[in-house]
GROMACS .gro file of C-alpha atoms in nm:
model
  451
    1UNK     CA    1  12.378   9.662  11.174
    2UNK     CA    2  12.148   9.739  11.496
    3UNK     CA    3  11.827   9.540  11.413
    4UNK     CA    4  11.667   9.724  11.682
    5UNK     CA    5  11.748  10.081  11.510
    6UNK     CA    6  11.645   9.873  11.175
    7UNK     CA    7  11.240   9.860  11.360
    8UNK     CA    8  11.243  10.216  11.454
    9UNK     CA    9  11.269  10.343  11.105
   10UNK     CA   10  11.091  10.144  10.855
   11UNK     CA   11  11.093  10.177  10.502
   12UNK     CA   12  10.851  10.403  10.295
   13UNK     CA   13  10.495  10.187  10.250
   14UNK     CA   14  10.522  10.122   9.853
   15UNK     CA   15  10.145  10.117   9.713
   16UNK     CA   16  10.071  10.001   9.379
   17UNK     CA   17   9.766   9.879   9.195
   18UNK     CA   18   9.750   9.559   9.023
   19UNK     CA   19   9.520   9.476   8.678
   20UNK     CA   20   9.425   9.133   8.740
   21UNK     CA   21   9.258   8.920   8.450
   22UNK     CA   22   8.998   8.637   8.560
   23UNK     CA   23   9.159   8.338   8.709
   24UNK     CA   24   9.114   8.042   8.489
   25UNK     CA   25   9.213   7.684   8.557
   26UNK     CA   26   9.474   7.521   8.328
   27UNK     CA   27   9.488   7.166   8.308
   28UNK     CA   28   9.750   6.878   8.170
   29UNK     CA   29   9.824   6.950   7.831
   30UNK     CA   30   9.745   6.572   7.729
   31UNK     CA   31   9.519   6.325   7.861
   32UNK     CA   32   9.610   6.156   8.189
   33UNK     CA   33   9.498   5.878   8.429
   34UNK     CA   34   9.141   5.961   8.612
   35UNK     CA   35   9.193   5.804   8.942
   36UNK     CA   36   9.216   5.810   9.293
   37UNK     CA   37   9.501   5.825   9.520
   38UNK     CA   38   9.570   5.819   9.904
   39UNK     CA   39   9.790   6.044  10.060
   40UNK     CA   40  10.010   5.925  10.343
   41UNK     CA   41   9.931   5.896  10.670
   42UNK     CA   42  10.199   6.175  10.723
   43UNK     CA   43  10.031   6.398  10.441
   44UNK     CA   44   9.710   6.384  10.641
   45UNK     CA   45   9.804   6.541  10.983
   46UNK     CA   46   9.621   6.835  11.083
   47UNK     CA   47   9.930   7.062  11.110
   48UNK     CA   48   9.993   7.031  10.706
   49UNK     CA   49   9.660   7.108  10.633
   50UNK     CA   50   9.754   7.452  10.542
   51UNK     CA   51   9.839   7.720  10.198
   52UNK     CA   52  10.224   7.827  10.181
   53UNK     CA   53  10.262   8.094   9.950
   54UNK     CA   54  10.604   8.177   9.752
   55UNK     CA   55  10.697   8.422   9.586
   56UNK     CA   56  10.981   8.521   9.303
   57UNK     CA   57  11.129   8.812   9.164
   58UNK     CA   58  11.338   8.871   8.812
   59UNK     CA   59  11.457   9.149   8.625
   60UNK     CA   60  11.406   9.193   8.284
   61UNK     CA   61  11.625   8.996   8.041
   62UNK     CA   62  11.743   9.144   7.720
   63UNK     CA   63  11.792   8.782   7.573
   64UNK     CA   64  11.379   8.710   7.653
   65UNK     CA   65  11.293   9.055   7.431
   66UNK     CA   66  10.963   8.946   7.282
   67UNK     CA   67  10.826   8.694   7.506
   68UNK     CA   68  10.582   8.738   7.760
   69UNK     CA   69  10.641   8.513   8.087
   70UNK     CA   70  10.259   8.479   8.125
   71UNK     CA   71  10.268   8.306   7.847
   72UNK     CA   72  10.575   8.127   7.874
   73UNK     CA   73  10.486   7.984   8.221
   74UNK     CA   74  10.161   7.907   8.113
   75UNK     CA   75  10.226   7.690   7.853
   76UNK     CA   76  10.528   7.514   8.052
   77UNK     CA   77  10.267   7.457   8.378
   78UNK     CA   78  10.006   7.261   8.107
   79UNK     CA   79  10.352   7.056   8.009
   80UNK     CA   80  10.435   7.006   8.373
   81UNK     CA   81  10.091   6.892   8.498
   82UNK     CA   82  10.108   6.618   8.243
   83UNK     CA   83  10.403   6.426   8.477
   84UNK     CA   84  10.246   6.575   8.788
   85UNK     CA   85   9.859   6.496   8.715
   86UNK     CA   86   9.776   6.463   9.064
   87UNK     CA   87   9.845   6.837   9.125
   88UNK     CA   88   9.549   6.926   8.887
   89UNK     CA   89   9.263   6.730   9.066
   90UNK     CA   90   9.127   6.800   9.405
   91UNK     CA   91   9.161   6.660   9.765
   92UNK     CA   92   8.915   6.476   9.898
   93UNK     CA   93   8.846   6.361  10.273
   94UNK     CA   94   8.758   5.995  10.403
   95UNK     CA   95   8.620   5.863  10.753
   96UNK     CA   96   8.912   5.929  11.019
   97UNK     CA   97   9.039   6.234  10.834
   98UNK     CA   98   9.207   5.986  10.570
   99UNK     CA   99   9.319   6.232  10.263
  100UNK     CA  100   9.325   6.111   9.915
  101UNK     CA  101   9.326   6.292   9.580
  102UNK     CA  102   9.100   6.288   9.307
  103UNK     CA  103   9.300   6.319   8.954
  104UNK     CA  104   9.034   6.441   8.757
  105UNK     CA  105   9.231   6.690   8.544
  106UNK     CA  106   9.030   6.997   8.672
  107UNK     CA  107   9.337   7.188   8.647
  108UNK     CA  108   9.577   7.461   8.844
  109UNK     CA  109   9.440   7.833   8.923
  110UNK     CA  110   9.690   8.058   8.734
  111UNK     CA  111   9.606   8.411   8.746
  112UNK     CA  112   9.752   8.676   8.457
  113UNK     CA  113   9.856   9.047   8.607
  114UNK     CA  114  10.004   9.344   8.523
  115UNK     CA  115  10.136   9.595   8.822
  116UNK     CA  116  10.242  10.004   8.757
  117UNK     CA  117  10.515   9.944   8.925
  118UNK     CA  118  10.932   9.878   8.897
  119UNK     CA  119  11.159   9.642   9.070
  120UNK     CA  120  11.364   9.922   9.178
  121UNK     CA  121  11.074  10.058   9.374
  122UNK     CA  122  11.069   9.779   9.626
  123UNK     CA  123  11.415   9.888   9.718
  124UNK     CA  124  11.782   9.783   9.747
  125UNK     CA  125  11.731   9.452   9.898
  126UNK     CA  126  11.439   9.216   9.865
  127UNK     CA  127  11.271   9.114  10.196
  128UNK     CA  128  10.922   9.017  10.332
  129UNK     CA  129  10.689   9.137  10.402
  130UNK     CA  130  10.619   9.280  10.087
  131UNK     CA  131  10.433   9.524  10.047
  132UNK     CA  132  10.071   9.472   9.847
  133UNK     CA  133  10.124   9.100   9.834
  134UNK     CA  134   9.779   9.078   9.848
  135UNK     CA  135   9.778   9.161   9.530
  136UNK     CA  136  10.053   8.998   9.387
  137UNK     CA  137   9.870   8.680   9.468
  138UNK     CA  138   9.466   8.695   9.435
  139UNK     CA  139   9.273   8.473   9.703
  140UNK     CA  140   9.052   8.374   9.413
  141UNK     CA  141   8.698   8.294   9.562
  142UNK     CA  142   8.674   7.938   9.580
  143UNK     CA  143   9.002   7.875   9.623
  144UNK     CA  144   9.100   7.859   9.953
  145UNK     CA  145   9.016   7.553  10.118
  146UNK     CA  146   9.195   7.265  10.181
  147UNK     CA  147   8.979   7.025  10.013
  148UNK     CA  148   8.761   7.066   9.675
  149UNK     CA  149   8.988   7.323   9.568
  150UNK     CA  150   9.230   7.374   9.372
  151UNK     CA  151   9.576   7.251   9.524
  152UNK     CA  152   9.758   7.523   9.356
  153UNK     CA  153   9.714   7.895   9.295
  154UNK     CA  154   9.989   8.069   9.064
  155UNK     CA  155  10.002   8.447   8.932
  156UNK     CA  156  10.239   8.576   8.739
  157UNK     CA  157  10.260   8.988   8.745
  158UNK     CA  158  10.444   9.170   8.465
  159UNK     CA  159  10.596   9.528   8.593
  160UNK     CA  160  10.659   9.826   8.412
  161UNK     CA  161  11.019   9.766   8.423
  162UNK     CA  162  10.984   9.453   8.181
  163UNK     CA  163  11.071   9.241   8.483
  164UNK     CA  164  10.772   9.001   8.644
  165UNK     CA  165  10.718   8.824   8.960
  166UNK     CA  166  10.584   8.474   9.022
  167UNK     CA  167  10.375   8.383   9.313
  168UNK     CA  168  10.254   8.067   9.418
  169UNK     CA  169  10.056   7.876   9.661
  170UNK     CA  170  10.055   7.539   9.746
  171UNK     CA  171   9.878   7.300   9.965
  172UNK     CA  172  10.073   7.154  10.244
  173UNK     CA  173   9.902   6.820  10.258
  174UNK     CA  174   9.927   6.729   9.912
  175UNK     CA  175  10.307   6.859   9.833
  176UNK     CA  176  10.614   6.965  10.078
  177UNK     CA  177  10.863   7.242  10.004
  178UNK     CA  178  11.117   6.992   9.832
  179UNK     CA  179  10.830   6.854   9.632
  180UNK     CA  180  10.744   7.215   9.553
  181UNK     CA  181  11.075   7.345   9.432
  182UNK     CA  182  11.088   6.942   9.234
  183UNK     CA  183  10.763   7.099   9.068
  184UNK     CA  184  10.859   7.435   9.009
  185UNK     CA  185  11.204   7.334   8.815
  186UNK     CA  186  11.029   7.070   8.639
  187UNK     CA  187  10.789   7.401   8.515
  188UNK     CA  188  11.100   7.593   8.474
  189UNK     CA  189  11.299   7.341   8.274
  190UNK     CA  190  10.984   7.294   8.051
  191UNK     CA  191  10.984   7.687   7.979
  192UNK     CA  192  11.336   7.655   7.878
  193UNK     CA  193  11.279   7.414   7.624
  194UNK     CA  194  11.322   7.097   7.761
  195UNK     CA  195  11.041   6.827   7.707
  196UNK     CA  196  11.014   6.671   8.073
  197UNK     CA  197  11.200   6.751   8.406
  198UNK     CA  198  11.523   6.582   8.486
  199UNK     CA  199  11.390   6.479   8.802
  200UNK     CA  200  11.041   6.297   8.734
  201UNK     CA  201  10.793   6.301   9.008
  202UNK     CA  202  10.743   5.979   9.208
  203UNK     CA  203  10.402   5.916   9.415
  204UNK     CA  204  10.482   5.634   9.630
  205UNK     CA  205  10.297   5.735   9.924
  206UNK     CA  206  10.255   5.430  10.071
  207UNK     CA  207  10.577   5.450  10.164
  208UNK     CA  208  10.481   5.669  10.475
  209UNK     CA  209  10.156   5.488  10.537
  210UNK     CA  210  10.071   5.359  10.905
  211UNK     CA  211  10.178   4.963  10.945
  212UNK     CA  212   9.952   4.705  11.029
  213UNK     CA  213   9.934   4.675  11.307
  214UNK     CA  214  10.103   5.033  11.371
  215UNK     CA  215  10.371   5.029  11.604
  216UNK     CA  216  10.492   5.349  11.805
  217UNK     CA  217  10.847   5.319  11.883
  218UNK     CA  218  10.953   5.649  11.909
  219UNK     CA  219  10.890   5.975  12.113
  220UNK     CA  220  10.676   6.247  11.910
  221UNK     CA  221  10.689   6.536  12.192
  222UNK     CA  222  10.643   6.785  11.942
  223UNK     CA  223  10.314   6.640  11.964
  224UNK     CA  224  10.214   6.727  12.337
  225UNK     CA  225   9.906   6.900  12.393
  226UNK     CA  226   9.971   7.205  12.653
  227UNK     CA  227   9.739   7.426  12.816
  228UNK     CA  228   9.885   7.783  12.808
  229UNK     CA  229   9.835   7.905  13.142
  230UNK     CA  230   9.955   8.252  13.024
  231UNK     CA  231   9.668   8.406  12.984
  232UNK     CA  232   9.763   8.626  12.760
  233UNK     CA  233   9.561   8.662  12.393
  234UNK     CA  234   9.790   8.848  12.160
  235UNK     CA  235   9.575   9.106  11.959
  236UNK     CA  236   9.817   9.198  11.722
  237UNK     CA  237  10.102   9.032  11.487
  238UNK     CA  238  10.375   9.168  11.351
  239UNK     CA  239  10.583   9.036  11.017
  240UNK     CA  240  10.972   9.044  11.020
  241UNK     CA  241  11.256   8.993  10.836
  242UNK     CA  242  11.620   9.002  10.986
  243UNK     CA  243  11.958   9.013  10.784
  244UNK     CA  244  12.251   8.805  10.914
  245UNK     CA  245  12.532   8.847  10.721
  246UNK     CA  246  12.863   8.684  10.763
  247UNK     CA  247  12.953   8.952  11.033
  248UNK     CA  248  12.671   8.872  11.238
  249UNK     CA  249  12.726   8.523  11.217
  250UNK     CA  250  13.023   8.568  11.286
  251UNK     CA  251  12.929   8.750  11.641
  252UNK     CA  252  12.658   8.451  11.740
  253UNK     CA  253  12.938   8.165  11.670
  254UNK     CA  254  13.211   8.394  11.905
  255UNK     CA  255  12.903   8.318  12.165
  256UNK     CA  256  13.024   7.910  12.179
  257UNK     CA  257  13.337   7.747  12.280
  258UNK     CA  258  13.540   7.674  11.941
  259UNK     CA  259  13.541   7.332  11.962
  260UNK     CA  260  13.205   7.307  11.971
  261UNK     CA  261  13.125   7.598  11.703
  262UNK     CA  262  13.317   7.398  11.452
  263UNK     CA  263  13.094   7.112  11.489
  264UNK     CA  264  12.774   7.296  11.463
  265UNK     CA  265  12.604   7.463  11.111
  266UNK     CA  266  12.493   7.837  11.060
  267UNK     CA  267  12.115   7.691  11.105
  268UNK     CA  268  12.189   7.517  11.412
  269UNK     CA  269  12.352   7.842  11.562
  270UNK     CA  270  12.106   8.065  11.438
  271UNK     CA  271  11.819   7.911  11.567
  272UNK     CA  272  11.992   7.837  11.897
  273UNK     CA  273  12.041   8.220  11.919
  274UNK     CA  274  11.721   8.332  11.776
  275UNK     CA  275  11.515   8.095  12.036
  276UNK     CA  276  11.688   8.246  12.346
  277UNK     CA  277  11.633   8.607  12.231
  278UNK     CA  278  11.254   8.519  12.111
  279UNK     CA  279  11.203   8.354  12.497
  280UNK     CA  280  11.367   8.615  12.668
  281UNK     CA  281  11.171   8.860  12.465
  282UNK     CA  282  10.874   8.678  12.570
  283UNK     CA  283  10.915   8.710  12.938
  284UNK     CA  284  10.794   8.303  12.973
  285UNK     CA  285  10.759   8.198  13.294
  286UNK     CA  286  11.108   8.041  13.411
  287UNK     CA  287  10.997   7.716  13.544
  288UNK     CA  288  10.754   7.658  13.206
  289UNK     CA  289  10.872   7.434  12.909
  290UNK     CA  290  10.919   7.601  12.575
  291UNK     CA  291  11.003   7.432  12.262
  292UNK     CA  292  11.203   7.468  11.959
  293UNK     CA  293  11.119   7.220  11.663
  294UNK     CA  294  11.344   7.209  11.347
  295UNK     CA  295  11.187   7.068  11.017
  296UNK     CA  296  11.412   6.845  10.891
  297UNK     CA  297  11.354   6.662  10.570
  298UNK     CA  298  11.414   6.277  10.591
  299UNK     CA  299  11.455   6.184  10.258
  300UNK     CA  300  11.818   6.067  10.300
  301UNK     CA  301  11.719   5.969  10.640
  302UNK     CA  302  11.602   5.580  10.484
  303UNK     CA  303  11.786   5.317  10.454
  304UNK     CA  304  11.813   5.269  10.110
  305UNK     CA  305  11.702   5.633  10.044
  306UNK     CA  306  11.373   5.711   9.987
  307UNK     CA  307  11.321   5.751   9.599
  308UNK     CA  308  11.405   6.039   9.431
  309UNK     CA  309  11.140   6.284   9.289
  310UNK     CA  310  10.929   6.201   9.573
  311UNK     CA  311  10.684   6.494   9.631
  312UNK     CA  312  10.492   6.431   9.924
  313UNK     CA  313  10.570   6.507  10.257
  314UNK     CA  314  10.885   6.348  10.409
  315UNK     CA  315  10.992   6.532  10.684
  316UNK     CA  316  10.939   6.568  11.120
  317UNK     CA  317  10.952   6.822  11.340
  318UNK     CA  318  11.124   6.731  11.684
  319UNK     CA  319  11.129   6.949  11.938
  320UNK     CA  320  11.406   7.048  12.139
  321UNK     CA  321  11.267   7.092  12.525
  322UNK     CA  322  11.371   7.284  12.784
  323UNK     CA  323  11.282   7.544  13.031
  324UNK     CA  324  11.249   7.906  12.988
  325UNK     CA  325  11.464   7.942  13.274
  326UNK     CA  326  11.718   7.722  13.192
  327UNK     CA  327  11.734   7.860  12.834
  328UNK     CA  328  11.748   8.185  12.873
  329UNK     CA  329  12.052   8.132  13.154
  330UNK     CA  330  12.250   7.892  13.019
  331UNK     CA  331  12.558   7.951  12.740
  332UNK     CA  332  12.448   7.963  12.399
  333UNK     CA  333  12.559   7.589  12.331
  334UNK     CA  334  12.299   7.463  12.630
  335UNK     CA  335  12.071   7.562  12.322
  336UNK     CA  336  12.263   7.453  12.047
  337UNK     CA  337  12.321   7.068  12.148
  338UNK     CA  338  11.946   7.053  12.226
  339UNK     CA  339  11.835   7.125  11.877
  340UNK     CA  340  12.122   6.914  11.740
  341UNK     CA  341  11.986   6.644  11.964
  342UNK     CA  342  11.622   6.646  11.831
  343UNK     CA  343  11.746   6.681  11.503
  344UNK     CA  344  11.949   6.383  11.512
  345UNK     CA  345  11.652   6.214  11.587
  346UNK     CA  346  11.499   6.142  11.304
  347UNK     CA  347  11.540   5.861  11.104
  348UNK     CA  348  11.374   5.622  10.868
  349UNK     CA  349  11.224   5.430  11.171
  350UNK     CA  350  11.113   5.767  11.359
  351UNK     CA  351  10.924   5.879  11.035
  352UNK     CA  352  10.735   5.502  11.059
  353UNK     CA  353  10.687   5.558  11.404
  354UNK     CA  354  10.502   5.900  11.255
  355UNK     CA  355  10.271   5.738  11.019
  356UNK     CA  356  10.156   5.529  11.325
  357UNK     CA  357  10.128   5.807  11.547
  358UNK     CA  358   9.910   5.975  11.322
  359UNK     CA  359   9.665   5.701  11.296
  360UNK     CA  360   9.625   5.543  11.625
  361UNK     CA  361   9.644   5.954  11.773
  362UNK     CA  362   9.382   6.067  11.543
  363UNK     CA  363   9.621   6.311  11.328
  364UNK     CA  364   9.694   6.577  11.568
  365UNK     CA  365   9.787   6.946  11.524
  366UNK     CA  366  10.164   6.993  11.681
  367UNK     CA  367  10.167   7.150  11.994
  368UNK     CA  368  10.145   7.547  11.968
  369UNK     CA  369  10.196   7.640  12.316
  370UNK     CA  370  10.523   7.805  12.353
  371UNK     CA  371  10.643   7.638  12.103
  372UNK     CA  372  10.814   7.771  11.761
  373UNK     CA  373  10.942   7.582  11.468
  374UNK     CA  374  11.182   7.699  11.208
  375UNK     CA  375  11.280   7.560  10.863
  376UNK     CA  376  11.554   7.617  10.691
  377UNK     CA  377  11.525   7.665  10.271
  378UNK     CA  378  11.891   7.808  10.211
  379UNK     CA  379  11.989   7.500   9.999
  380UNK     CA  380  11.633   7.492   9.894
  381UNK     CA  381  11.731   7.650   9.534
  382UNK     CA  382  11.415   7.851   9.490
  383UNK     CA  383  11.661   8.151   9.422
  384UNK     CA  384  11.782   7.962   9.145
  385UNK     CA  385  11.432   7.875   8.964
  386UNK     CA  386  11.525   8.021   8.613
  387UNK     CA  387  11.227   8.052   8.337
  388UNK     CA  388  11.453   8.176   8.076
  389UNK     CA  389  11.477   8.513   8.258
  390UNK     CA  390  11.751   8.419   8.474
  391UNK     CA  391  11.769   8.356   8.841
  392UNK     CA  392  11.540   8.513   9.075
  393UNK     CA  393  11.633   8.806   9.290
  394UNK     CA  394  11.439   8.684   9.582
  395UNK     CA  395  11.309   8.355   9.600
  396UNK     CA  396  11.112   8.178   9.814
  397UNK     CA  397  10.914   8.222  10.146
  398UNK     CA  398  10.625   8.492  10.166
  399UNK     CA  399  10.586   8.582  10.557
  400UNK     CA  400  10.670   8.384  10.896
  401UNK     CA  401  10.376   8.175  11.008
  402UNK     CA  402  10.157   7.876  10.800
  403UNK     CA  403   9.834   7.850  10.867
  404UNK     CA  404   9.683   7.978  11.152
  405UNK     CA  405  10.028   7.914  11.356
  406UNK     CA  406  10.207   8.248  11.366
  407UNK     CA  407  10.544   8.082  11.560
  408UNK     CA  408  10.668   7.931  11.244
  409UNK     CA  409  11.036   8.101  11.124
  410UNK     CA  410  11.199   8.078  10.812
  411UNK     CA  411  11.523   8.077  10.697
  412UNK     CA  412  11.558   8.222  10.307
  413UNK     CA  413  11.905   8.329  10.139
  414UNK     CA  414  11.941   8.717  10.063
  415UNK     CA  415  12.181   9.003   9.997
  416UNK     CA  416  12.127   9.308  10.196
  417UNK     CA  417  12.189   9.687  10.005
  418UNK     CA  418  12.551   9.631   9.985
  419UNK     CA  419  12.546   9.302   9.792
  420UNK     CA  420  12.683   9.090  10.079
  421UNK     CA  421  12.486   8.719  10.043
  422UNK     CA  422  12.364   8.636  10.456
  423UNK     CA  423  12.014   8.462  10.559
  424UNK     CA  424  11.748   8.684  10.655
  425UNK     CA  425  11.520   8.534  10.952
  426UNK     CA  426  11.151   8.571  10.859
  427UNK     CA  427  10.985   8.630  11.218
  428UNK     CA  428  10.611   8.698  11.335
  429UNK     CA  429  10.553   8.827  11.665
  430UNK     CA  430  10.282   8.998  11.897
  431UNK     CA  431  10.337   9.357  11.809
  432UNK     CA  432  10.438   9.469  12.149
  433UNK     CA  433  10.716   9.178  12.155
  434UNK     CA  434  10.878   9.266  11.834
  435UNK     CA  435  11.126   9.579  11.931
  436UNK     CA  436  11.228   9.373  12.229
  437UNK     CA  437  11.287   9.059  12.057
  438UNK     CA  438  11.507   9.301  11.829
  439UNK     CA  439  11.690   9.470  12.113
  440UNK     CA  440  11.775   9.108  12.218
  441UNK     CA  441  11.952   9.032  11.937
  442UNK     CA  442  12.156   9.334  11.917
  443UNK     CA  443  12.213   9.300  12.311
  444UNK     CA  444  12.368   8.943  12.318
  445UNK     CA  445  12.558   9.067  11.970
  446UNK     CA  446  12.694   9.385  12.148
  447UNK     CA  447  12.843   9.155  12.477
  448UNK     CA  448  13.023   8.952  12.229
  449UNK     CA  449  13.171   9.220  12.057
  450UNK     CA  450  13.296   9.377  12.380
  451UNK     CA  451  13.419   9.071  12.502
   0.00000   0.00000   0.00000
């Protein structure tokens, strides 16, 4: 596949119109503690405080005739919220941007839908952006913020075809995306008829709070504050999605030296390849430094491991560092052991190190100037979040991008129109970059092929 000639003819806009009932709040189903909780010094950086939305697709199922998965998912969320009470109250700020939650039972937004519209009409393969997603999740008023709001925002959209879709938002500082997908199967599980998740939710967030007296031992570059000398103001963005499928994967990994292919994973490769074609495509200055930070989650980073069913944020970004001009020269590994450098990284000590950075830095937003992170949520399982309806079609990440940070790539699993299961790169881009980050890919692709 050309993902250049993929740009130049883009599918038919779908339009649809969505009957939306009021959003309501729904709240534990039982009584549970009123109390107040502090969020980790990791939870509270200014780069998490931020709404991810997901979103999930499912046909009908013939076994579910009867039951409507508003309902179903309602009921289950009330269930759920009982083990994960904090999720129902509201965040509330501190002096020195300290987080800390109110559990106060106030509940969940969960909006009820109905759409004229099919599965089959979004096409043969599933891929952001979608289009009307506006409207497949409401920004209820009063929901947005970070704080004094409600920490999640869920709708669930029946479609004419007897199949739904479930959308959700969640706030970054309260919940990560493994904490996320721990909620969401605990909801799912519930739905299915079992009476609390397998994995029970642990809070423990002290865990990741600064020492006393905090000590810095590591070095957070991701953390650098440039000034982008550019110039340059982007006016427009433009949303993404690119298949790789084993062929193309196959084509990137013929770009190394086979020793050092074999040691290296698809997401290592394919960000190593994606960051050269996104610099080159950005025409950065060659003697400038450009960075490439991978989210890596550190649960199994501790020593023991952290506990399981923890939900709030346990992960790093380290940046990989280079030059443009040494990037975009250099053989495709040049790229590759960078990133597996940062990534190796992290540890239980350089997530402490974190929490003290945070406090004794004043919580700072990562750096943004030429800079991109990417996060990988193939083994996330959102795909396989099953109501009773089955797994989803598409599952997980809405759009590149979180918050007002556009640089931000994702990683989901997919199956293009033929069936064949590959990752499809979720990209956002200035508008005028976009065709010539796609002729990069198919450019380096096409030399390896004719080699």
């Amino acid at each position: 596949m050309a993902f250049s000639e993929d740009l130049e003819s883009p599918p038919p806009s779908l339009v649809f119109s969505v009957r939306r009932s009021q959003p309501e709040l729904v709240a534990p189903a039982k009584p549970t503690p009123h109390e107040v909780k502090l969020l980790s010094d990791i939870d509270c950086q200014a780069g998490l405080r931020a709404q991810i939305p997901i979103i999930q697709f499912y046909r009908q199922e013939p076994s579910m005739a009867g039951k409507d998965p508003v309902e179903v998912i309602r009921h289950a969320l009330a269930q759920a919220l009982v083990f994960y009470y904090p999720l129902a109250g509201r965040l509330r700020e501190a002096s020195g941007g300290k987080l800390m939650v109110d559990c106060n039972e106030d509940g969940v937004m969960f909006i009820e839908a109905d759409a004229d519209v099919t599965l089959d009409q979004f096409g043969d393969a599933l891929k952001p952006p979608f289009p009307c997603f506006q409207e497949l999740l409401y920004e209820a008023p009063g929901s947005e913020g970070v704080t004094d709001s409600p920490i999640l925002l869920i709708q669930v959209t029946r479609l004419k075809c007897g199949g739904f879709i479930f959308a959700l938002r969640f706030n970054h500082a309260m919940i990560d995306g493994v904490g996320t997908i721990y909620f969401m199967y605990a909801v799912a599980e519930i739905a299915r008829g079992e009476q609390e998740p397998s994995i029970l939710p642990v809070w423990r967030r002290e865990l990741l709070s600064a020492r006393d007296p905090p000590r810095v031992t590591c070095n957070h570059r991701e953390y650098e504050q440039l000034t982008d000398t550019s110039g340059v103001v982007p006016l427009e963005f433009e949303q993404r999605s690119f298949f790789f499928g084993p062929s193309e994967i196959a084509a990137i990994r013929g770009l190394l030296p086979h020793d050092v292919d074999q040691h290296a994973t698809t997401f290592e490769v394919l960000t190593s390849y994606v960051w050269r074609c996104r610099t080159k495509a950005l025409q950065i200055e060659a003697k400038e430094d450009v960075r490439m930070m991978c989210i890596a989650d550190a649960r199994a980073k501790f020593e023991p491991p952290f506990p399981g069913g923890y939900y709030g944020n346990c992960f790093a970004f380290p940046a990989a560092i280079t030059s443009a001009g040494e990037l975009c020269e250099k053989p495709l590994e040049y790229a590759l052991k960078l990133i597996q450098g940062a990534i190796e990284e992290v540890s239980g000590e350089y997530m402490h190190s974190l929490a003290d950075f945070m406090v004794t830095e004043g919580r700072p937003l990562f750096t943004v100037v030429r800079s991109c992170l990417v996060l990988d949520t193939t083994y996330a399982g959102f795909r396989g979040l099953d109501f009773g309806w089955g797994k989803a079609l598409y599952g997980g990440m809405v759009k590149a991008g979180a918050g007002a940070f556009p640089a931000v790539n994702f990683h989901v699993p997919s199956q293009n129109a033929k069936g064949e299961e590959g990752i499809l790169v979720l990209v956002c881009l200035p508008t005028q970059v976009m065709k010539v980050f796609a002729k990069e890919l198919d450019d380096n692709m096409l030399l390896q092929n004719n080699v």
